[in-house]
Amino acid sequence: MDFGWSQTQRQLFDDILRFARTNLNGDVVARDRNHEFGRKQWERCAEMGLLGLPLPKEFGGLELDHLSVALGLEALGQGCEDTGLVFSIASHLFAAAVPIWKHGSARIKSTILPRMSSGACIGANAVTEAGAGSDPSGMKCRAEKVAQGYVLNGEKSFVTNGPVAGAVVVFAMTNPAFGHLGMSAFVVEAGTKGLTIGSPFEKIGLRTSPTSSIYFEDCLVPEDHLLGEEGQGATILKESMFWERTCEFATWVGSMQRQLDRTVEYARTRKQGRKSIGTHQAVAHELVDMSIRLEAARLLLYRACWLLDQQQPAEKEVCMAKIAISEASIRSSLAAIQIHGANGVVTEYEMERFLRDAVPSTITSGTSEVQRNIISSYLGL
Ligand SMILES: Cc1cc2nc3c(=O)[nH]c(=O)nc-3n(C[C@H](O)[C@H](O)[C@H](O)COP(=O)(O)OP(=O)(O)OC[C@H]3O[C@@H](n4cnc5c(N)ncnc54)[C@H](O)[C@@H]3O)c2cc1C
């Protein structure tokens, strides 16, 4: 068993951490308050190569494997205080760029992917509908085959990056009678006639990551915008979920590290009477538990990524990593607030934002309950 990183991986982590601390943090409190997407910061991330981490070099990417992508995004999550921006980057990469790279036609790949890596085209993904979340096989969105391609009709909800997207990977039924086997995936480019974008939602957290509904009304997409083949939607979705549930959640591992570092520092320097609060066993033990939760989640993440890179079965481990990271993030955010006392609920201390940004993590990319259902099937239940 090898727990070491290569020199190249260490360099990647250090470079991204330094870049994020220096370039992305200016006015995060204000942007969070205003639900403002950091377009300037997005462009800086593109220049750093972050918007194409796993993509092949021919499309402007860095061609990294799961483990290295996770390490890079952990560094981004640790250094960047704008968790919404980091979440938008992860959605762009894993829910849009990866399925296009893996299943797009040669023309689509060569026209869209270089623009995604360069930041010019922001990716989004539309599976969820108002009436179909955890079980997408109940979706109503239809794609009908016509002579010139496919005509899409229906509505999608909770599309991360919807309001700023240049290309959306959309899942729709081509054959509803077949349930999830009748689902297909398409790339729909912004500006296509019949595609309308709704207003951004106001959310508890991840506020700088814009989310909206999108609507299709007789929206014609050319035949070569179909990803893979008709009926392959569920397989394409599952594959991109493996990337999302690991590498996207690496960003929360990074932000938990920053949270722990700041909370330890606070406990060492905050005094009540003559003693720093960290000398109280109750406070010290809470910090120890935060660090154990973080380390356990991190190891599950690395193991899941390693299995994916070895092309070994990894579904159970991927779900375990997703649960461990997201639930640790919420619990540790509550603990960090408690240790900060009243300062923990004040905006400028970042602790309240850690919690608000953690809450959606047990819902997005499949809820904790759905992950537990999948794991339970591996236990023979
Ligand atoms: C910040 C954020 C960003 C998102 N971005 C995107 C995006 O870019 N694209 C996209 O398509 N979607 C996106 N989503 C939507 C997300 O994928 C869904 O919210 C999620 O799949 C759950 O669906 P739902 O909200 O409809 O909840 P429901 O499916 O209605 O579930 C409600 C509750 O019932 C539980 N439940 C449901 N079914 C079961 C079951 N079989 N067993 C046990 N419990 C169950 C759930 O766990 C949950 O607690 C995003 C969500 C969030 C919060």
Short mmCIF file of C-alpha atoms and ligand atoms in Angstrom, two decimals:
data_model
loop_
_atom_site.label_atom_id
_atom_site.label_comp_id
_atom_site.label_asym_id
_atom_site.label_seq_id
_atom_site.Cartn_x
_atom_site.Cartn_y
_atom_site.Cartn_z
CA MET A 1 0.00 0.00 0.00
CA ASP A 2 1.47 3.34 -1.08
CA PHE A 3 0.24 6.46 0.73
CA GLY A 4 2.77 8.78 -0.92
CA TRP A 5 2.21 11.44 -3.59
CA SER A 6 4.50 11.89 -6.58
CA GLN A 7 6.58 15.06 -6.88
CA THR A 8 4.26 16.21 -9.72
CA GLN A 9 1.15 15.71 -7.58
CA ARG A 10 2.70 17.62 -4.66
CA GLN A 11 3.63 20.45 -6.99
CA LEU A 12 0.06 20.51 -8.39
CA PHE A 13 -1.40 20.78 -4.87
CA ASP A 14 1.03 23.54 -3.79
CA ASP A 15 0.58 25.55 -6.99
CA ILE A 16 -3.23 25.45 -6.86
CA LEU A 17 -3.34 26.25 -3.14
CA ARG A 18 -1.06 29.27 -3.62
CA PHE A 19 -2.98 30.39 -6.71
CA ALA A 20 -6.36 30.16 -4.92
CA ARG A 21 -5.20 32.04 -1.83
CA THR A 22 -3.69 34.83 -3.92
CA ASN A 23 -6.26 35.24 -6.68
CA LEU A 24 -9.75 34.19 -5.63
CA ASN A 25 -10.59 35.56 -2.20
CA GLY A 26 -10.96 39.36 -2.46
CA ASP A 27 -14.64 40.12 -1.88
CA VAL A 28 -16.25 36.77 -1.07
CA VAL A 29 -18.49 38.06 1.75
CA ALA A 30 -20.03 40.66 -0.57
CA ARG A 31 -20.41 38.24 -3.48
CA ASP A 32 -22.05 35.70 -1.17
CA ARG A 33 -24.42 38.37 0.16
CA ASN A 34 -25.36 39.43 -3.39
CA HIS A 35 -25.58 35.90 -4.83
CA GLU A 36 -22.95 37.02 -7.34
CA PHE A 37 -21.07 34.64 -9.64
CA GLY A 38 -17.35 35.51 -9.80
CA ARG A 39 -16.82 35.85 -13.54
CA LYS A 40 -13.38 37.44 -13.12
CA GLN A 41 -12.31 34.64 -10.76
CA TRP A 42 -13.72 32.05 -13.21
CA GLU A 43 -11.43 33.47 -15.92
CA ARG A 44 -8.42 33.32 -13.61
CA CYS A 45 -9.21 29.66 -12.88
CA ALA A 46 -9.31 29.02 -16.63
CA GLU A 47 -5.84 30.57 -17.05
CA MET A 48 -4.59 28.27 -14.28
CA GLY A 49 -5.90 25.22 -16.22
CA LEU A 50 -8.54 24.38 -13.60
CA LEU A 51 -11.47 24.32 -16.03
CA GLY A 52 -10.10 21.35 -17.97
CA LEU A 53 -8.31 19.28 -15.28
CA PRO A 54 -9.38 15.80 -16.50
CA LEU A 55 -9.79 16.65 -20.22
CA PRO A 56 -7.31 15.43 -22.83
CA LYS A 57 -4.56 17.88 -23.80
CA GLU A 58 -5.90 18.09 -27.38
CA PHE A 59 -8.97 19.85 -25.91
CA GLY A 60 -6.94 22.21 -23.72
CA GLY A 61 -7.07 20.04 -20.59
CA LEU A 62 -4.39 18.76 -18.20
CA GLU A 63 -5.34 15.09 -18.73
CA LEU A 64 -5.23 14.18 -15.02
CA ASP A 65 -6.58 10.96 -13.48
CA HIS A 66 -9.24 10.85 -10.71
CA LEU A 67 -6.73 10.92 -7.85
CA SER A 68 -4.79 13.89 -9.22
CA VAL A 69 -7.98 15.79 -10.09
CA ALA A 70 -9.25 15.18 -6.54
CA LEU A 71 -5.96 16.42 -5.09
CA GLY A 72 -6.07 19.53 -7.28
CA LEU A 73 -9.65 20.31 -6.27
CA GLU A 74 -8.86 19.66 -2.61
CA ALA A 75 -6.19 22.38 -2.91
CA LEU A 76 -8.70 24.68 -4.62
CA GLY A 77 -11.28 24.04 -1.88
CA GLN A 78 -8.69 24.68 0.81
CA GLY A 79 -7.38 27.90 -0.69
CA CYS A 80 -10.56 29.42 -2.15
CA GLU A 81 -13.06 30.87 0.31
CA ASP A 82 -15.72 31.11 -2.42
CA THR A 83 -17.16 27.59 -2.13
CA GLY A 84 -19.93 28.49 -4.61
CA LEU A 85 -17.35 29.27 -7.30
CA VAL A 86 -15.53 26.01 -6.55
CA PHE A 87 -18.85 24.11 -6.75
CA SER A 88 -19.62 25.73 -10.13
CA ILE A 89 -16.19 24.67 -11.41
CA ALA A 90 -16.75 21.09 -10.27
CA SER A 91 -20.21 20.93 -11.89
CA HIS A 92 -18.81 22.38 -15.12
CA LEU A 93 -16.08 19.71 -15.13
CA PHE A 94 -17.84 16.54 -14.05
CA ALA A 95 -21.48 17.01 -14.99
CA ALA A 96 -20.84 18.65 -18.35
CA ALA A 97 -17.26 18.47 -19.71
CA VAL A 98 -16.67 14.80 -18.76
CA PRO A 99 -19.86 13.40 -20.42
CA ILE A 100 -19.17 15.48 -23.54
CA TRP A 101 -15.56 14.24 -23.65
CA LYS A 102 -16.54 10.60 -23.08
CA HIS A 103 -19.63 10.43 -25.32
CA GLY A 104 -19.73 13.45 -27.63
CA SER A 105 -19.38 13.27 -31.42
CA ALA A 106 -15.97 14.28 -32.84
CA ARG A 107 -17.41 17.61 -34.03
CA ILE A 108 -19.04 18.47 -30.69
CA LYS A 109 -15.86 17.61 -28.79
CA SER A 110 -13.63 19.68 -31.03
CA THR A 111 -15.94 22.72 -31.02
CA ILE A 112 -17.11 22.78 -27.38
CA LEU A 113 -14.38 21.24 -25.18
CA PRO A 114 -11.55 23.71 -26.01
CA ARG A 115 -13.98 26.55 -25.18
CA MET A 116 -14.88 24.83 -21.91
CA SER A 117 -11.20 24.49 -20.93
CA SER A 118 -10.53 28.13 -21.81
CA GLY A 119 -13.48 29.33 -19.70
CA ALA A 120 -15.38 30.79 -22.69
CA CYS A 121 -18.14 28.18 -22.43
CA ILE A 122 -19.52 27.31 -18.98
CA GLY A 123 -20.98 23.82 -18.62
CA ALA A 124 -24.19 22.82 -16.86
CA ASN A 125 -26.19 19.64 -16.39
CA ALA A 126 -29.96 19.15 -16.34
CA VAL A 127 -31.36 15.91 -14.95
CA THR A 128 -33.60 16.97 -12.06
CA GLU A 129 -37.21 18.03 -12.60
CA ALA A 130 -39.75 19.41 -10.14
CA GLY A 131 -41.34 15.94 -9.92
CA ALA A 132 -38.25 13.75 -10.51
CA GLY A 133 -35.17 14.18 -8.29
CA SER A 134 -33.85 11.06 -6.54
CA ASP A 135 -35.51 8.87 -9.17
CA PRO A 136 -34.85 10.40 -12.59
CA SER A 137 -36.66 7.56 -14.38
CA GLY A 138 -39.88 9.49 -13.63
CA MET A 139 -38.77 12.50 -15.70
CA LYS A 140 -41.27 14.08 -18.08
CA CYS A 141 -38.86 15.92 -20.39
CA ARG A 142 -39.20 14.37 -23.89
CA ALA A 143 -36.87 14.22 -26.88
CA GLU A 144 -38.59 13.21 -30.10
CA LYS A 145 -36.65 12.06 -33.14
CA VAL A 146 -37.35 14.11 -36.28
CA ALA A 147 -35.62 14.28 -39.68
CA GLN A 148 -33.23 17.11 -38.62
CA GLY A 149 -32.38 15.77 -35.14
CA TYR A 150 -34.36 15.78 -31.86
CA VAL A 151 -37.07 18.09 -30.55
CA LEU A 152 -36.98 18.69 -26.77
CA ASN A 153 -39.98 19.66 -24.66
CA GLY A 154 -40.19 19.95 -20.87
CA GLU A 155 -38.71 21.69 -17.80
CA LYS A 156 -35.64 21.08 -15.69
CA SER A 157 -35.05 22.32 -12.17
CA PHE A 158 -31.98 23.09 -10.05
CA VAL A 159 -29.53 23.47 -12.91
CA THR A 160 -26.17 24.53 -11.42
CA ASN A 161 -24.61 27.22 -13.71
CA GLY A 162 -27.93 27.41 -15.61
CA PRO A 163 -28.00 31.24 -15.67
CA VAL A 164 -24.42 31.49 -17.01
CA ALA A 165 -24.18 28.31 -19.10
CA GLY A 166 -22.89 28.13 -22.67
CA ALA A 167 -23.66 24.40 -23.01
CA VAL A 168 -26.07 22.21 -21.04
CA VAL A 169 -25.95 18.41 -20.91
CA VAL A 170 -29.67 17.58 -20.84
CA PHE A 171 -31.27 14.25 -20.01
CA ALA A 172 -34.63 13.53 -21.66
CA MET A 173 -36.81 10.54 -22.44
CA THR A 174 -36.57 9.22 -25.98
CA ASN A 175 -38.61 6.16 -25.03
CA PRO A 176 -40.60 6.73 -21.78
CA ALA A 177 -42.05 3.20 -21.81
CA PHE A 178 -38.53 1.85 -21.07
CA GLY A 179 -38.08 3.87 -17.82
CA HIS A 180 -34.43 4.69 -17.14
CA LEU A 181 -33.40 2.66 -20.22
CA GLY A 182 -35.43 5.08 -22.34
CA MET A 183 -33.39 8.08 -21.20
CA SER A 184 -30.92 9.82 -23.54
CA ALA A 185 -28.43 12.67 -23.11
CA PHE A 186 -27.97 15.71 -25.36
CA VAL A 187 -25.83 18.82 -25.52
CA VAL A 188 -27.90 21.96 -25.92
CA GLU A 189 -26.02 25.17 -26.59
CA ALA A 190 -27.08 28.53 -25.15
CA GLY A 191 -29.03 30.57 -27.66
CA THR A 192 -30.69 27.53 -29.26
CA LYS A 193 -34.26 28.45 -30.26
CA GLY A 194 -36.78 27.01 -27.80
CA LEU A 195 -34.39 27.04 -24.77
CA THR A 196 -35.27 29.52 -22.01
CA ILE A 197 -33.33 30.06 -18.78
CA GLY A 198 -35.22 30.87 -15.56
CA SER A 199 -34.22 33.40 -12.89
CA PRO A 200 -31.51 32.39 -10.40
CA PHE A 201 -32.77 30.76 -7.16
CA GLU A 202 -31.96 32.25 -3.75
CA LYS A 203 -30.28 29.52 -1.71
CA ILE A 204 -29.12 28.94 1.87
CA GLY A 205 -25.55 28.36 0.69
CA LEU A 206 -23.38 28.02 -2.43
CA ARG A 207 -24.93 31.37 -3.27
CA THR A 208 -22.22 32.43 -5.68
CA SER A 209 -22.97 29.33 -7.78
CA PRO A 210 -26.01 30.37 -9.85
CA THR A 211 -28.86 27.84 -10.06
CA SER A 212 -32.05 28.02 -12.10
CA SER A 213 -34.75 26.13 -13.93
CA ILE A 214 -34.53 25.78 -17.69
CA TYR A 215 -37.37 25.29 -20.17
CA PHE A 216 -37.60 23.60 -23.56
CA GLU A 217 -40.34 24.40 -26.01
CA ASP A 218 -40.01 22.66 -29.38
CA CYS A 219 -36.26 23.04 -29.02
CA LEU A 220 -34.55 21.44 -32.04
CA VAL A 221 -31.06 20.03 -31.44
CA PRO A 222 -28.99 18.56 -34.30
CA GLU A 223 -28.54 14.79 -34.41
CA ASP A 224 -24.82 14.96 -33.53
CA HIS A 225 -25.73 16.66 -30.22
CA LEU A 226 -26.91 13.28 -28.89
CA LEU A 227 -24.32 11.89 -26.44
CA GLY A 228 -23.58 8.23 -27.07
CA GLU A 229 -26.60 6.42 -28.40
CA GLU A 230 -30.31 6.65 -27.75
CA GLY A 231 -31.15 4.98 -24.41
CA GLN A 232 -27.62 5.42 -22.98
CA GLY A 233 -28.58 8.35 -20.73
CA ALA A 234 -28.62 6.35 -17.49
CA THR A 235 -25.15 4.89 -18.16
CA ILE A 236 -23.74 8.32 -19.03
CA LEU A 237 -25.28 9.80 -15.88
CA LYS A 238 -23.86 7.04 -13.68
CA GLU A 239 -20.37 7.54 -15.09
CA SER A 240 -20.40 11.30 -14.51
CA MET A 241 -21.80 10.69 -10.99
CA PHE A 242 -18.66 8.67 -10.17
CA TRP A 243 -16.57 11.74 -11.02
CA GLU A 244 -18.95 14.10 -9.19
CA ARG A 245 -19.31 12.07 -6.00
CA THR A 246 -15.53 11.86 -5.64
CA CYS A 247 -13.71 14.78 -7.26
CA GLU A 248 -16.45 17.37 -6.65
CA PHE A 249 -16.51 16.43 -2.97
CA ALA A 250 -12.72 16.73 -2.76
CA THR A 251 -13.42 20.47 -2.67
CA TRP A 252 -15.25 20.05 0.66
CA VAL A 253 -12.29 18.08 2.03
CA GLY A 254 -10.18 21.13 1.24
CA SER A 255 -12.61 23.57 2.84
CA MET A 256 -12.86 21.37 5.94
CA GLN A 257 -9.05 21.58 6.27
CA ARG A 258 -9.22 25.39 6.16
CA GLN A 259 -12.05 25.32 8.70
CA LEU A 260 -10.06 23.07 11.05
CA ASP A 261 -6.88 25.17 10.74
CA ARG A 262 -8.80 28.37 11.52
CA THR A 263 -10.70 26.83 14.41
CA VAL A 264 -7.53 25.41 16.01
CA GLU A 265 -5.90 28.82 15.70
CA TYR A 266 -8.96 30.46 17.26
CA ALA A 267 -8.99 27.97 20.15
CA ARG A 268 -5.26 28.61 20.76
CA THR A 269 -5.56 32.39 20.80
CA ARG A 270 -9.03 33.07 22.25
CA LYS A 271 -8.77 33.53 26.02
CA GLN A 272 -11.42 33.39 28.71
CA GLY A 273 -9.97 34.41 32.06
CA ARG A 274 -6.30 33.43 31.88
CA LYS A 275 -6.74 30.33 29.79
CA SER A 276 -7.04 29.87 26.04
CA ILE A 277 -10.27 28.03 25.27
CA GLY A 278 -8.32 25.21 23.55
CA THR A 279 -6.87 24.14 26.92
CA HIS A 280 -10.35 23.02 27.98
CA GLN A 281 -10.71 19.33 27.28
CA ALA A 282 -14.27 19.79 25.93
CA VAL A 283 -12.99 22.15 23.23
CA ALA A 284 -9.83 20.14 22.46
CA HIS A 285 -11.78 16.91 22.05
CA GLU A 286 -14.20 18.58 19.66
CA LEU A 287 -11.24 19.70 17.53
CA VAL A 288 -9.79 16.20 17.63
CA ASP A 289 -13.12 14.78 16.44
CA MET A 290 -13.20 17.32 13.60
CA SER A 291 -9.74 16.21 12.50
CA ILE A 292 -10.65 12.49 12.72
CA ARG A 293 -13.81 13.04 10.64
CA LEU A 294 -11.79 14.97 8.07
CA GLU A 295 -9.03 12.38 7.83
CA ALA A 296 -11.49 9.46 7.56
CA ALA A 297 -13.43 11.23 4.79
CA ARG A 298 -10.21 12.10 2.98
CA LEU A 299 -8.99 8.49 3.03
CA LEU A 300 -12.33 7.20 1.72
CA LEU A 301 -12.09 9.78 -1.08
CA TYR A 302 -8.55 8.80 -2.06
CA ARG A 303 -9.44 5.11 -1.99
CA ALA A 304 -12.49 5.60 -4.21
CA CYS A 305 -10.43 7.65 -6.69
CA TRP A 306 -7.63 5.06 -6.66
CA LEU A 307 -10.14 2.28 -7.43
CA LEU A 308 -11.60 4.33 -10.31
CA ASP A 309 -8.11 4.92 -11.72
CA GLN A 310 -7.39 1.17 -11.50
CA GLN A 311 -10.71 0.59 -13.33
CA GLN A 312 -11.86 -1.59 -10.47
CA PRO A 313 -15.48 -1.71 -9.20
CA ALA A 314 -15.91 1.35 -6.98
CA GLU A 315 -19.61 2.20 -6.68
CA LYS A 316 -19.88 1.33 -2.97
CA GLU A 317 -16.66 3.18 -2.10
CA VAL A 318 -17.72 6.22 -4.14
CA CYS A 319 -21.03 6.45 -2.23
CA MET A 320 -19.21 5.98 1.10
CA ALA A 321 -16.81 8.81 0.28
CA LYS A 322 -19.68 11.11 -0.70
CA ILE A 323 -21.59 10.43 2.53
CA ALA A 324 -18.49 10.70 4.74
CA ILE A 325 -17.38 14.04 3.27
CA SER A 326 -20.78 15.73 3.15
CA GLU A 327 -21.95 14.62 6.59
CA ALA A 328 -18.55 15.41 8.16
CA SER A 329 -18.74 18.84 6.60
CA ILE A 330 -22.09 19.64 8.24
CA ARG A 331 -21.15 18.22 11.66
CA SER A 332 -17.76 19.92 11.72
CA SER A 333 -19.29 23.23 10.61
CA LEU A 334 -21.64 23.11 13.62
CA ALA A 335 -18.71 22.26 15.91
CA ALA A 336 -16.61 25.10 14.46
CA ILE A 337 -19.42 27.59 15.12
CA GLN A 338 -19.78 26.36 18.71
CA ILE A 339 -16.04 26.78 19.33
CA HIS A 340 -16.15 30.31 17.91
CA GLY A 341 -19.00 31.21 20.30
CA ALA A 342 -20.93 34.30 19.21
CA ASN A 343 -18.26 35.10 16.60
CA GLY A 344 -19.24 31.82 14.93
CA VAL A 345 -22.55 33.26 13.76
CA VAL A 346 -21.05 36.52 12.44
CA THR A 347 -20.58 36.72 8.67
CA GLU A 348 -16.98 38.03 8.71
CA TYR A 349 -15.66 34.96 10.55
CA GLU A 350 -16.59 32.58 7.69
CA MET A 351 -17.83 29.92 10.14
CA GLU A 352 -21.52 30.53 9.43
CA ARG A 353 -20.81 30.38 5.68
CA PHE A 354 -19.02 27.02 6.08
CA LEU A 355 -22.28 25.65 7.50
CA ARG A 356 -24.53 27.25 4.88
CA ASP A 357 -22.27 25.97 2.09
CA ALA A 358 -22.17 22.47 3.64
CA VAL A 359 -25.94 21.97 3.95
CA PRO A 360 -26.57 21.33 0.21
CA SER A 361 -23.74 18.75 0.07
CA THR A 362 -25.88 15.92 1.46
CA ILE A 363 -28.52 16.60 -1.22
CA THR A 364 -26.68 17.43 -4.44
CA SER A 365 -25.26 14.56 -6.57
CA GLY A 366 -27.73 12.17 -4.92
CA THR A 367 -28.93 12.45 -1.32
CA SER A 368 -27.30 10.63 1.61
CA GLU A 369 -30.36 8.37 1.78
CA VAL A 370 -29.97 7.36 -1.87
CA GLN A 371 -26.22 6.69 -1.32
CA ARG A 372 -27.14 4.48 1.66
CA ASN A 373 -29.65 2.58 -0.50
CA ILE A 374 -26.88 1.82 -2.99
CA ILE A 375 -24.41 0.75 -0.27
CA SER A 376 -27.05 -1.44 1.39
CA SER A 377 -27.42 -3.43 -1.83
CA TYR A 378 -23.69 -4.32 -1.56
CA LEU A 379 -24.36 -5.62 1.96
CA GLY A 380 -26.80 -8.09 0.46
CA LEU A 381 -29.91 -6.29 1.73
C1 LIG B 1 -26.94 22.94 -4.60
C2 LIG B 1 -27.61 21.97 -5.52
C3 LIG B 1 -27.19 21.88 -6.84
C4 LIG B 1 -27.81 21.00 -7.71
N1 LIG B 1 -27.40 20.96 -9.01
C5 LIG B 1 -28.04 20.16 -9.89
C6 LIG B 1 -27.68 20.17 -11.29
O1 LIG B 1 -26.74 20.85 -11.72
N2 LIG B 1 -28.39 19.39 -12.13
C7 LIG B 1 -29.41 18.60 -11.69
O2 LIG B 1 -30.00 17.90 -12.52
N3 LIG B 1 -29.78 18.57 -10.40
C8 LIG B 1 -29.12 19.34 -9.50
N4 LIG B 1 -29.50 19.34 -8.16
C9 LIG B 1 -30.65 18.55 -7.74
C10 LIG B 1 -30.29 17.31 -6.96
O3 LIG B 1 -29.68 16.36 -7.78
C11 LIG B 1 -31.59 16.81 -6.32
O4 LIG B 1 -32.00 17.79 -5.40
C12 LIG B 1 -31.43 15.48 -5.62
O5 LIG B 1 -31.23 14.44 -6.55
C13 LIG B 1 -32.65 15.13 -4.75
O6 LIG B 1 -33.82 15.29 -5.46
P1 LIG B 1 -35.05 16.17 -4.83
O7 LIG B 1 -34.49 17.46 -4.40
O8 LIG B 1 -36.12 16.18 -5.84
O9 LIG B 1 -35.49 15.39 -3.55
P2 LIG B 1 -36.50 14.10 -3.48
O10 LIG B 1 -36.05 13.06 -4.44
O11 LIG B 1 -37.90 14.56 -3.56
O12 LIG B 1 -36.18 13.58 -2.00
C14 LIG B 1 -36.71 14.23 -0.85
C15 LIG B 1 -36.27 13.41 0.37
O13 LIG B 1 -36.75 12.06 0.26
C16 LIG B 1 -35.67 11.16 0.30
N5 LIG B 1 -35.85 10.06 -0.64
C17 LIG B 1 -36.26 10.12 -1.93
N6 LIG B 1 -36.25 8.89 -2.49
C18 LIG B 1 -35.77 8.04 -1.55
C19 LIG B 1 -35.50 6.65 -1.53
N7 LIG B 1 -35.68 5.87 -2.59
N8 LIG B 1 -35.04 6.12 -0.37
C20 LIG B 1 -34.84 6.90 0.73
N9 LIG B 1 -35.07 8.21 0.76
C21 LIG B 1 -35.52 8.79 -0.37
C22 LIG B 1 -34.44 11.97 -0.12
O14 LIG B 1 -33.24 11.39 0.36
C23 LIG B 1 -34.76 13.33 0.50
O15 LIG B 1 -34.38 13.34 1.84
C24 LIG B 1 -28.87 20.17 -7.25
C25 LIG B 1 -29.26 20.24 -5.91
C26 LIG B 1 -28.65 21.12 -5.04
C27 LIG B 1 -29.09 21.18 -3.62
#
